[in-house]
Short mmCIF file of C-alpha atoms and ligand atoms in Angstrom, two decimals:
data_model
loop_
_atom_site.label_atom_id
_atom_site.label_comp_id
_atom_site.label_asym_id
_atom_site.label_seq_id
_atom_site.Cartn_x
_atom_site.Cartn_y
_atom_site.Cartn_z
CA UNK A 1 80.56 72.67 63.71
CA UNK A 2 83.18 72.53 66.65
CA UNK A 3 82.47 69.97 68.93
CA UNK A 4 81.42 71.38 71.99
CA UNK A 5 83.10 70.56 75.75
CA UNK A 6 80.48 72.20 77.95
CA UNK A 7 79.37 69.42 80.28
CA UNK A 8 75.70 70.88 80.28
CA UNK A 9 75.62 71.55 76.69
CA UNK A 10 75.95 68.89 75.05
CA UNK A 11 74.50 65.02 75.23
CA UNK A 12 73.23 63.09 78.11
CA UNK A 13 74.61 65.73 80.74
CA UNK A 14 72.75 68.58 79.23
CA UNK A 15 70.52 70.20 81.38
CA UNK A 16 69.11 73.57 81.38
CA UNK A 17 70.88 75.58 84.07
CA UNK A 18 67.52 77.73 84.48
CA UNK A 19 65.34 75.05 85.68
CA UNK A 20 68.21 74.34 88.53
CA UNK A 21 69.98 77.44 88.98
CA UNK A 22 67.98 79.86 87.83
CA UNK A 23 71.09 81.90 86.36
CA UNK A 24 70.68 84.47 84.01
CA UNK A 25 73.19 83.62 81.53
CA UNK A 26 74.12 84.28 77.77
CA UNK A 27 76.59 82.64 75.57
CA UNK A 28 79.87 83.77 74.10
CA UNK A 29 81.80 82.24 71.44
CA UNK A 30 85.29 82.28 72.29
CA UNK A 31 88.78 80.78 70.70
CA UNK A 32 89.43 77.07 71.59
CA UNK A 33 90.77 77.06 75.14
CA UNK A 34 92.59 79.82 74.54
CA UNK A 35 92.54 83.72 73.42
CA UNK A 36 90.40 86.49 74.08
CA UNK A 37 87.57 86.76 72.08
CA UNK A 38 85.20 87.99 74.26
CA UNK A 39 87.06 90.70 75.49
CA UNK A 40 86.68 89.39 78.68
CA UNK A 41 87.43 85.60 78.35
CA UNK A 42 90.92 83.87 79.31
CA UNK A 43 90.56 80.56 78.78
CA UNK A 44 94.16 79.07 78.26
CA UNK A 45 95.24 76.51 80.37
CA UNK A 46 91.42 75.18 81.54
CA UNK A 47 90.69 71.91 81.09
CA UNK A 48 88.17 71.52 78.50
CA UNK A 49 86.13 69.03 80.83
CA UNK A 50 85.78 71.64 83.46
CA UNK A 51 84.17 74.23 80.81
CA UNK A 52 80.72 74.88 81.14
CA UNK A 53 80.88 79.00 81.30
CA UNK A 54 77.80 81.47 81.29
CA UNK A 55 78.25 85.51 80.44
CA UNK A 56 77.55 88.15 81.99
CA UNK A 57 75.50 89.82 79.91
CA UNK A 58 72.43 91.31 81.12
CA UNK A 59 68.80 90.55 79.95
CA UNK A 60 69.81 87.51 77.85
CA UNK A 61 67.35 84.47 79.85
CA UNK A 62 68.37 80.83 79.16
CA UNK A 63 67.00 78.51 77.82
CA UNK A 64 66.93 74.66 76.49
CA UNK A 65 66.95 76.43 73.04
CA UNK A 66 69.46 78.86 73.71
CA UNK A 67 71.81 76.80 75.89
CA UNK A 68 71.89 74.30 72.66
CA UNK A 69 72.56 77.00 70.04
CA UNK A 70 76.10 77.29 72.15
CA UNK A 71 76.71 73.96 69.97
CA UNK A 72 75.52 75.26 67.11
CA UNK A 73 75.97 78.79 66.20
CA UNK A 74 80.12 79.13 66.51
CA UNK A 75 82.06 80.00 64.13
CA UNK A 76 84.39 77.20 63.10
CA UNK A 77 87.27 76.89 64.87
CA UNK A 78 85.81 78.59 67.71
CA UNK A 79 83.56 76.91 71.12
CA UNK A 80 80.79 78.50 73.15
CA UNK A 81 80.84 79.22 76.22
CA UNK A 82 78.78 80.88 78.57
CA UNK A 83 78.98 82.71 81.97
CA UNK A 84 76.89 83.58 84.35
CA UNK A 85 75.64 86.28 86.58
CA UNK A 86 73.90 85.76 89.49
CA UNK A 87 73.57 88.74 91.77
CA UNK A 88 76.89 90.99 92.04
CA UNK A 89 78.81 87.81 91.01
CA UNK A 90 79.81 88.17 87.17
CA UNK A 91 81.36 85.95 85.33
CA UNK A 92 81.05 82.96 86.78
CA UNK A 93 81.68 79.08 86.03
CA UNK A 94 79.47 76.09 87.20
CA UNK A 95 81.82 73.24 87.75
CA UNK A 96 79.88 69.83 87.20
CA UNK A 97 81.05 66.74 89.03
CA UNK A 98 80.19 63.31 87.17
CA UNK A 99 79.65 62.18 90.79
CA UNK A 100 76.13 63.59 91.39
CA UNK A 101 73.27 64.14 93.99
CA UNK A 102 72.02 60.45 92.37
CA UNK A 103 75.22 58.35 93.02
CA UNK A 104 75.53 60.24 96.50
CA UNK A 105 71.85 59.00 97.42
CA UNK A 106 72.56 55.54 96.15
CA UNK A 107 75.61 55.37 98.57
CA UNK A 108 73.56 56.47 101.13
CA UNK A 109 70.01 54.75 100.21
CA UNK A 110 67.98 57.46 100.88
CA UNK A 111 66.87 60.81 99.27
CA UNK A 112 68.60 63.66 99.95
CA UNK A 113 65.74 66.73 101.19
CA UNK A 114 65.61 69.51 103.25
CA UNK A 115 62.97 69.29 106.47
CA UNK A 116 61.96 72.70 107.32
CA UNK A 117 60.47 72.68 110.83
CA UNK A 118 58.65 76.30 111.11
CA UNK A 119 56.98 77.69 114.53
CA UNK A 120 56.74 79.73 117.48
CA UNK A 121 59.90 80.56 119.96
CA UNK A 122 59.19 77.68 122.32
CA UNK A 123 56.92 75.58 120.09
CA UNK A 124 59.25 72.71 120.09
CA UNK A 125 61.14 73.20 116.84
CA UNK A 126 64.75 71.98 118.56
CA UNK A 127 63.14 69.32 120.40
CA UNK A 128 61.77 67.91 116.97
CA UNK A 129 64.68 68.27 115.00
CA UNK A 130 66.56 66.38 117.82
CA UNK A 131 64.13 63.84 118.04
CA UNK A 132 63.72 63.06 114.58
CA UNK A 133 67.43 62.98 113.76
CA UNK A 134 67.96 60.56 116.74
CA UNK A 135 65.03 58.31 115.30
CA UNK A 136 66.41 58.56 111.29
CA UNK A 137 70.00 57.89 112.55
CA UNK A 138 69.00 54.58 114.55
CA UNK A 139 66.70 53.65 111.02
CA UNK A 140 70.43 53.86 109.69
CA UNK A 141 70.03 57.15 107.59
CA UNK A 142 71.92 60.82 107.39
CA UNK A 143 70.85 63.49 108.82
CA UNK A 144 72.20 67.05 109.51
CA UNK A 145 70.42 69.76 111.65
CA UNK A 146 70.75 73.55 110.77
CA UNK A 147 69.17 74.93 114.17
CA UNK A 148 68.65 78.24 114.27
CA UNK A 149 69.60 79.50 117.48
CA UNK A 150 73.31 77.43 116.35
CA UNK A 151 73.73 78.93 113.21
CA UNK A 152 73.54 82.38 114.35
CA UNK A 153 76.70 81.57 116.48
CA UNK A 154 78.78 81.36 113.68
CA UNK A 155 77.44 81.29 109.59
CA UNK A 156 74.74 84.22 110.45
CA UNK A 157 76.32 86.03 113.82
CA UNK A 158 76.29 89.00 111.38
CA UNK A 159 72.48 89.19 111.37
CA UNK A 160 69.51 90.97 113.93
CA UNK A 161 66.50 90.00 114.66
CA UNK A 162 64.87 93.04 112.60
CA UNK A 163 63.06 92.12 109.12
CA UNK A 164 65.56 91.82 106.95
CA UNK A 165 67.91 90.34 108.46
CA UNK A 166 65.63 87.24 109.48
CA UNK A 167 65.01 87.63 105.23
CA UNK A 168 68.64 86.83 104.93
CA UNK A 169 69.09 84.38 107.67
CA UNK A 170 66.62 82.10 106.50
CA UNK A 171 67.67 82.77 102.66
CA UNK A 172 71.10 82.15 104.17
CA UNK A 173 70.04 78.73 105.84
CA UNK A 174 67.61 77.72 102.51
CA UNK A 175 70.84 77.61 101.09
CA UNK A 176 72.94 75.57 102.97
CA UNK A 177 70.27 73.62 103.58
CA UNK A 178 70.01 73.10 99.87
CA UNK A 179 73.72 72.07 99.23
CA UNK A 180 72.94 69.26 101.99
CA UNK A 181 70.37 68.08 100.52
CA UNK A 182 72.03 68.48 97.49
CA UNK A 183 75.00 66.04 99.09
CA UNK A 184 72.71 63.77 99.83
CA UNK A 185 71.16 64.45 103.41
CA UNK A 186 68.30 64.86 105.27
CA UNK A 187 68.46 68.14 106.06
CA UNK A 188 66.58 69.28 108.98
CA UNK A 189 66.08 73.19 109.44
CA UNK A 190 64.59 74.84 112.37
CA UNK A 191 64.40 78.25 112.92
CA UNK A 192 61.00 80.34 113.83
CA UNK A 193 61.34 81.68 110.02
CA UNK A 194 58.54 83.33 110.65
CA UNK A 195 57.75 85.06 106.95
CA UNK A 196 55.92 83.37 104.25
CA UNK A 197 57.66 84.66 101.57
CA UNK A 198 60.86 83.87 103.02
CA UNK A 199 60.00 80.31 103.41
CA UNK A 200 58.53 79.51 99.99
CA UNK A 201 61.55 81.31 98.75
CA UNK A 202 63.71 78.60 100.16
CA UNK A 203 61.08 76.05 99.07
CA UNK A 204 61.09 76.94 95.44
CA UNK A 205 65.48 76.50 95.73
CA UNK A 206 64.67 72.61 95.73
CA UNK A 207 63.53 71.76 92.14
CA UNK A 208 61.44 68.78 93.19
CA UNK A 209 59.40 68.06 96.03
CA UNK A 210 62.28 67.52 98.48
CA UNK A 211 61.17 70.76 100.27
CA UNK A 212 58.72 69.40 103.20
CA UNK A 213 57.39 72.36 105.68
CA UNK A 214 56.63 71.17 108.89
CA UNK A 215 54.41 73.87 110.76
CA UNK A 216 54.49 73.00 114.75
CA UNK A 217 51.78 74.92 115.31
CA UNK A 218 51.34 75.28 119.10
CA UNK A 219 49.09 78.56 120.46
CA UNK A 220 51.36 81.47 121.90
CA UNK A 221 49.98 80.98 125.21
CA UNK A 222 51.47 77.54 125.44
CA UNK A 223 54.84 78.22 124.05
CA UNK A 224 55.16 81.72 126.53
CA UNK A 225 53.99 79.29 129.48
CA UNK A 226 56.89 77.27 128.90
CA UNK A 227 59.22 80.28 128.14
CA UNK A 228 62.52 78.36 129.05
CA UNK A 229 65.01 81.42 127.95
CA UNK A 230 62.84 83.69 129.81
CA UNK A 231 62.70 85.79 126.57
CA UNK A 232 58.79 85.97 126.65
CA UNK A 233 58.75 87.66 129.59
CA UNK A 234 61.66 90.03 128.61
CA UNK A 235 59.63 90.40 125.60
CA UNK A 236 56.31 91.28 127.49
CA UNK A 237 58.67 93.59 129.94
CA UNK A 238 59.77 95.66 127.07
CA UNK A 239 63.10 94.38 127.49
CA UNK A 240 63.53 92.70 123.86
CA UNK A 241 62.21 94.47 121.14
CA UNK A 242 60.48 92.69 118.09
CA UNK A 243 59.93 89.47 119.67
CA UNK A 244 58.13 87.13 117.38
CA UNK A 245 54.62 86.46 118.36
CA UNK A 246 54.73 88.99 120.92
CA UNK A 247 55.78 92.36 118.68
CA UNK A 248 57.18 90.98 115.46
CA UNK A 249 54.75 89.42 113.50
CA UNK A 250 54.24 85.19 112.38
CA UNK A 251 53.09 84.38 109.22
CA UNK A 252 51.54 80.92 109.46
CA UNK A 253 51.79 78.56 106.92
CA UNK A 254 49.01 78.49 104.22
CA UNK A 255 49.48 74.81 102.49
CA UNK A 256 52.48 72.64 104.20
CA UNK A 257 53.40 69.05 104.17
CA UNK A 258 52.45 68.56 107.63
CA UNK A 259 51.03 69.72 110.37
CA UNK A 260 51.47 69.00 113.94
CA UNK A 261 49.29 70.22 116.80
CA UNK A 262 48.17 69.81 120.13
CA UNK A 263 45.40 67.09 120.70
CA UNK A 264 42.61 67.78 123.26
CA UNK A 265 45.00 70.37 124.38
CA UNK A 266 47.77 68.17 124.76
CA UNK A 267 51.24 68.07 123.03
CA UNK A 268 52.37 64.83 121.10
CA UNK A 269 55.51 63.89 122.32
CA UNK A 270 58.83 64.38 120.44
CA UNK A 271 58.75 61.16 119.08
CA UNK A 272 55.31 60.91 118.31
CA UNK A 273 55.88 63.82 116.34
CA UNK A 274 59.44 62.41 114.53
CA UNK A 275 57.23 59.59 113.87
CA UNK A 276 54.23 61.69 112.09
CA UNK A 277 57.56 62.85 109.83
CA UNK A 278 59.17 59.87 109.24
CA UNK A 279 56.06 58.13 108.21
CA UNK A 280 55.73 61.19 105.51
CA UNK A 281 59.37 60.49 104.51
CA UNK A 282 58.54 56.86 104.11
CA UNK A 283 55.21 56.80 102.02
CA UNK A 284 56.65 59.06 100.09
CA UNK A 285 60.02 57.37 98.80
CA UNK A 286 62.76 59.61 100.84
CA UNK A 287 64.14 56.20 103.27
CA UNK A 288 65.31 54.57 99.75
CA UNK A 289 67.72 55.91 96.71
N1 PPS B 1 63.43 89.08 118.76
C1 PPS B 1 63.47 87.76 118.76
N2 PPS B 1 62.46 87.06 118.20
C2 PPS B 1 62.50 85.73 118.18
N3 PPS B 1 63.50 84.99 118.70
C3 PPS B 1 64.54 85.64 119.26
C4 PPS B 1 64.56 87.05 119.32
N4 PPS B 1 65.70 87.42 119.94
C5 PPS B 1 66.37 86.31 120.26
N5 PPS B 1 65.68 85.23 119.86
C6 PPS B 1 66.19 83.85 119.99
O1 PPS B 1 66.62 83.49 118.70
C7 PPS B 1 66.06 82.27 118.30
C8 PPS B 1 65.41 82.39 116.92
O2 PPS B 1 66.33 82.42 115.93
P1 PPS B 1 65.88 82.10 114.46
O3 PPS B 1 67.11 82.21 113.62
O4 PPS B 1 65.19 80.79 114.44
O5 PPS B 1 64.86 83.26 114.12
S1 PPS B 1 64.36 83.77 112.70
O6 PPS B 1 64.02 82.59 111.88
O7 PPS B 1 65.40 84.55 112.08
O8 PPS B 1 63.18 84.61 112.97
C9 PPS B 1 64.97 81.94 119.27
O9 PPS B 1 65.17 80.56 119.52
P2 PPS B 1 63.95 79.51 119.65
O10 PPS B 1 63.32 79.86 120.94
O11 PPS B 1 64.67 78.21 119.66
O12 PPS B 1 63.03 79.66 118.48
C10 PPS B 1 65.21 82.83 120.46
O13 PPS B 1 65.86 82.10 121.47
N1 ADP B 2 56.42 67.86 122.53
C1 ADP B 2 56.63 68.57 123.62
N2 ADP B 2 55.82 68.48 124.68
C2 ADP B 2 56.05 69.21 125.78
N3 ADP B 2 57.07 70.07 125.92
C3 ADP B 2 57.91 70.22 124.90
C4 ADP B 2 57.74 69.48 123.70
N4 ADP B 2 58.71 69.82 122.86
C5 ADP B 2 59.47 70.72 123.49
N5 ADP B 2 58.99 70.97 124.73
C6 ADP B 2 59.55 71.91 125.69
O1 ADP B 2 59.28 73.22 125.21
C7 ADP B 2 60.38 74.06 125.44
C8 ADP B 2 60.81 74.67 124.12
O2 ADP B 2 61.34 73.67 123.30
P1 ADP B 2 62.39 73.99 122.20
O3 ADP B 2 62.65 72.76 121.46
O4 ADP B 2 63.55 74.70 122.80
O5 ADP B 2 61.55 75.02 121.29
P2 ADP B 2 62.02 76.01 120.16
O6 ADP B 2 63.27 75.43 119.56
O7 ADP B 2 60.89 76.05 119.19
O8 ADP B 2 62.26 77.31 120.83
C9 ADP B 2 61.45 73.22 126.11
O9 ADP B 2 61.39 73.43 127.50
C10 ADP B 2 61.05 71.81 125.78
O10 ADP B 2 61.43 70.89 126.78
#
């Protein structure tokens, strides 16, 4: 048997790439660093501790099992490899890093996670994310907020308000909001997001229970009293089309991590609310590595 350089094949770094990545991958046995043996392979000149290669080929799902018989079914003189596909992208390489999402948190003493604040236009969302950064960054820890209103002036300016293009802009910001978390950060995302399916997409991106939904559920009436853009009433005067809450529809959340509503009609404040969150955070191990 060849000895095998894949970093997730083999020993203490393996790892099934399904249960992280969910890539569809297969594997090829291919020449030593070098030749052409799958007809598609080049592998001269990689380093072999950069190798950890999925194929393209269609149908074949990974698994633990599979992903081991890439040590054990080449022919001598040969290594497996395997590449990937994962939507039009073929052919593709995972890199691994031996400095991981673990040594990251332990620099930073805290668990990276992703804090997806969901609601109404005008329910607070920006307020909140604001609020609970400040409070998290004077408790010492990292935080980054993807807002949505901000990142549709530059990563999504490409994308409408219409259905499927609020699909891909909160696909787009699950993602990024994922590598953050990934790096280490509390992520906090707030955008309306207003589909269910779209949202526990993004949720099921984070393998463990780093994902927390927070639903700021505040009634319609109060967020189009305080209307601050003045988009409610353009809304209501026919003058925006597909307005969420208003024309476009809002898919509440069924089972989140937290709630927060009004109380005997009122609104907690910002930091009553950052403090509802951080005491989730805290009880449940994310303010230590
Ligand atoms: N048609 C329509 N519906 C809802 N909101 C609209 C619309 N057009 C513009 N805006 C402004 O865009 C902000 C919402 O952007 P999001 O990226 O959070 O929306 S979504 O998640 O893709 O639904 C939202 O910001 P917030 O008020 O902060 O939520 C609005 O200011
Ligand atoms: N907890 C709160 N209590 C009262 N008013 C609030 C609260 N949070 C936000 N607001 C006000 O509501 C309006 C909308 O807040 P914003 O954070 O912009 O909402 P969103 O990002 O969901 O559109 C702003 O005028 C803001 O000052």
């Amino acid at each position: 048997m060849v000895e095998c350089h894949s970093l997730r094949c083999c020993g203490d770094m393996f790892a099934p790439p399904t249960t992280k990545l969910g890539f569809r991958h297969a594997v090829v046995p291919v020449g030593r660093w070098g030749g052409r043996r799958s007809g598609r392979l080049e592998l001269s000149g990689l380093r072999p501790s950069l190798l950890r290669i999925q194929a393209a080929l269609p149908g074949q799902e990974s698994s633990p099992e599979s992903a081991k018989r890439c040590c054990d079914s080449s022919a001598p003189g040969t290594s497996s490899y395997v590449l990937s596909t994962v939507g039009n992208s073929t052919n593709i390489l995972w890199h691994e890093c031996p400095v991981g999402k673990l040594e990251r948190q332990k620099l930073l003493s805290q668990k990276g996670c992703v804090i997806w604040i969901t609601g109404l236009s005008g329910s607070g969302k920006s307020t909140l994310a604001c609020a609970l950064s400040r409070e998290l960054h004077y408790r010492g820890h990292l935080t980054y907020i993807l807002d949505g209103d901000n990142v549709r002036h530059g990563l999504n300016r490409d994308l409408s308000f219409n259905g499927e293009d609020r699909a891909e802009n909160i696909r787009r910001v699950g993602e990024v909001a994922k590598l953050f978390a990934d790096a280490g950060l509390i992520c906090i995302a707030s955008l309306i997001s207003p589909y269910r399916k779209e949202r526990d997409a993004c949720r099921a991106m984070l393998s463990d229970s780093s994902f927390i939904e927070v639903f700021l559920n505040i009634p319609l009436e109060v967020c189009e009293a305080r209307d601050p853009k003045g988009l409610y009433k353009l809304a209501r005067a026919g003058k925006i089309k597909g307005f969420t809450g208003v024309d476009d529809p809002y898919e509440s959340p069924l089972d989140c991590e937290i709630v927060i509503k009004q109380i005997d009609g009122k609104c907690p404040t910002p930091k009553a609310m950052a403090e509802q969150i951080i005491s989730f955070l805290d009880n449940n191990g994310f303010l230590q590595a």
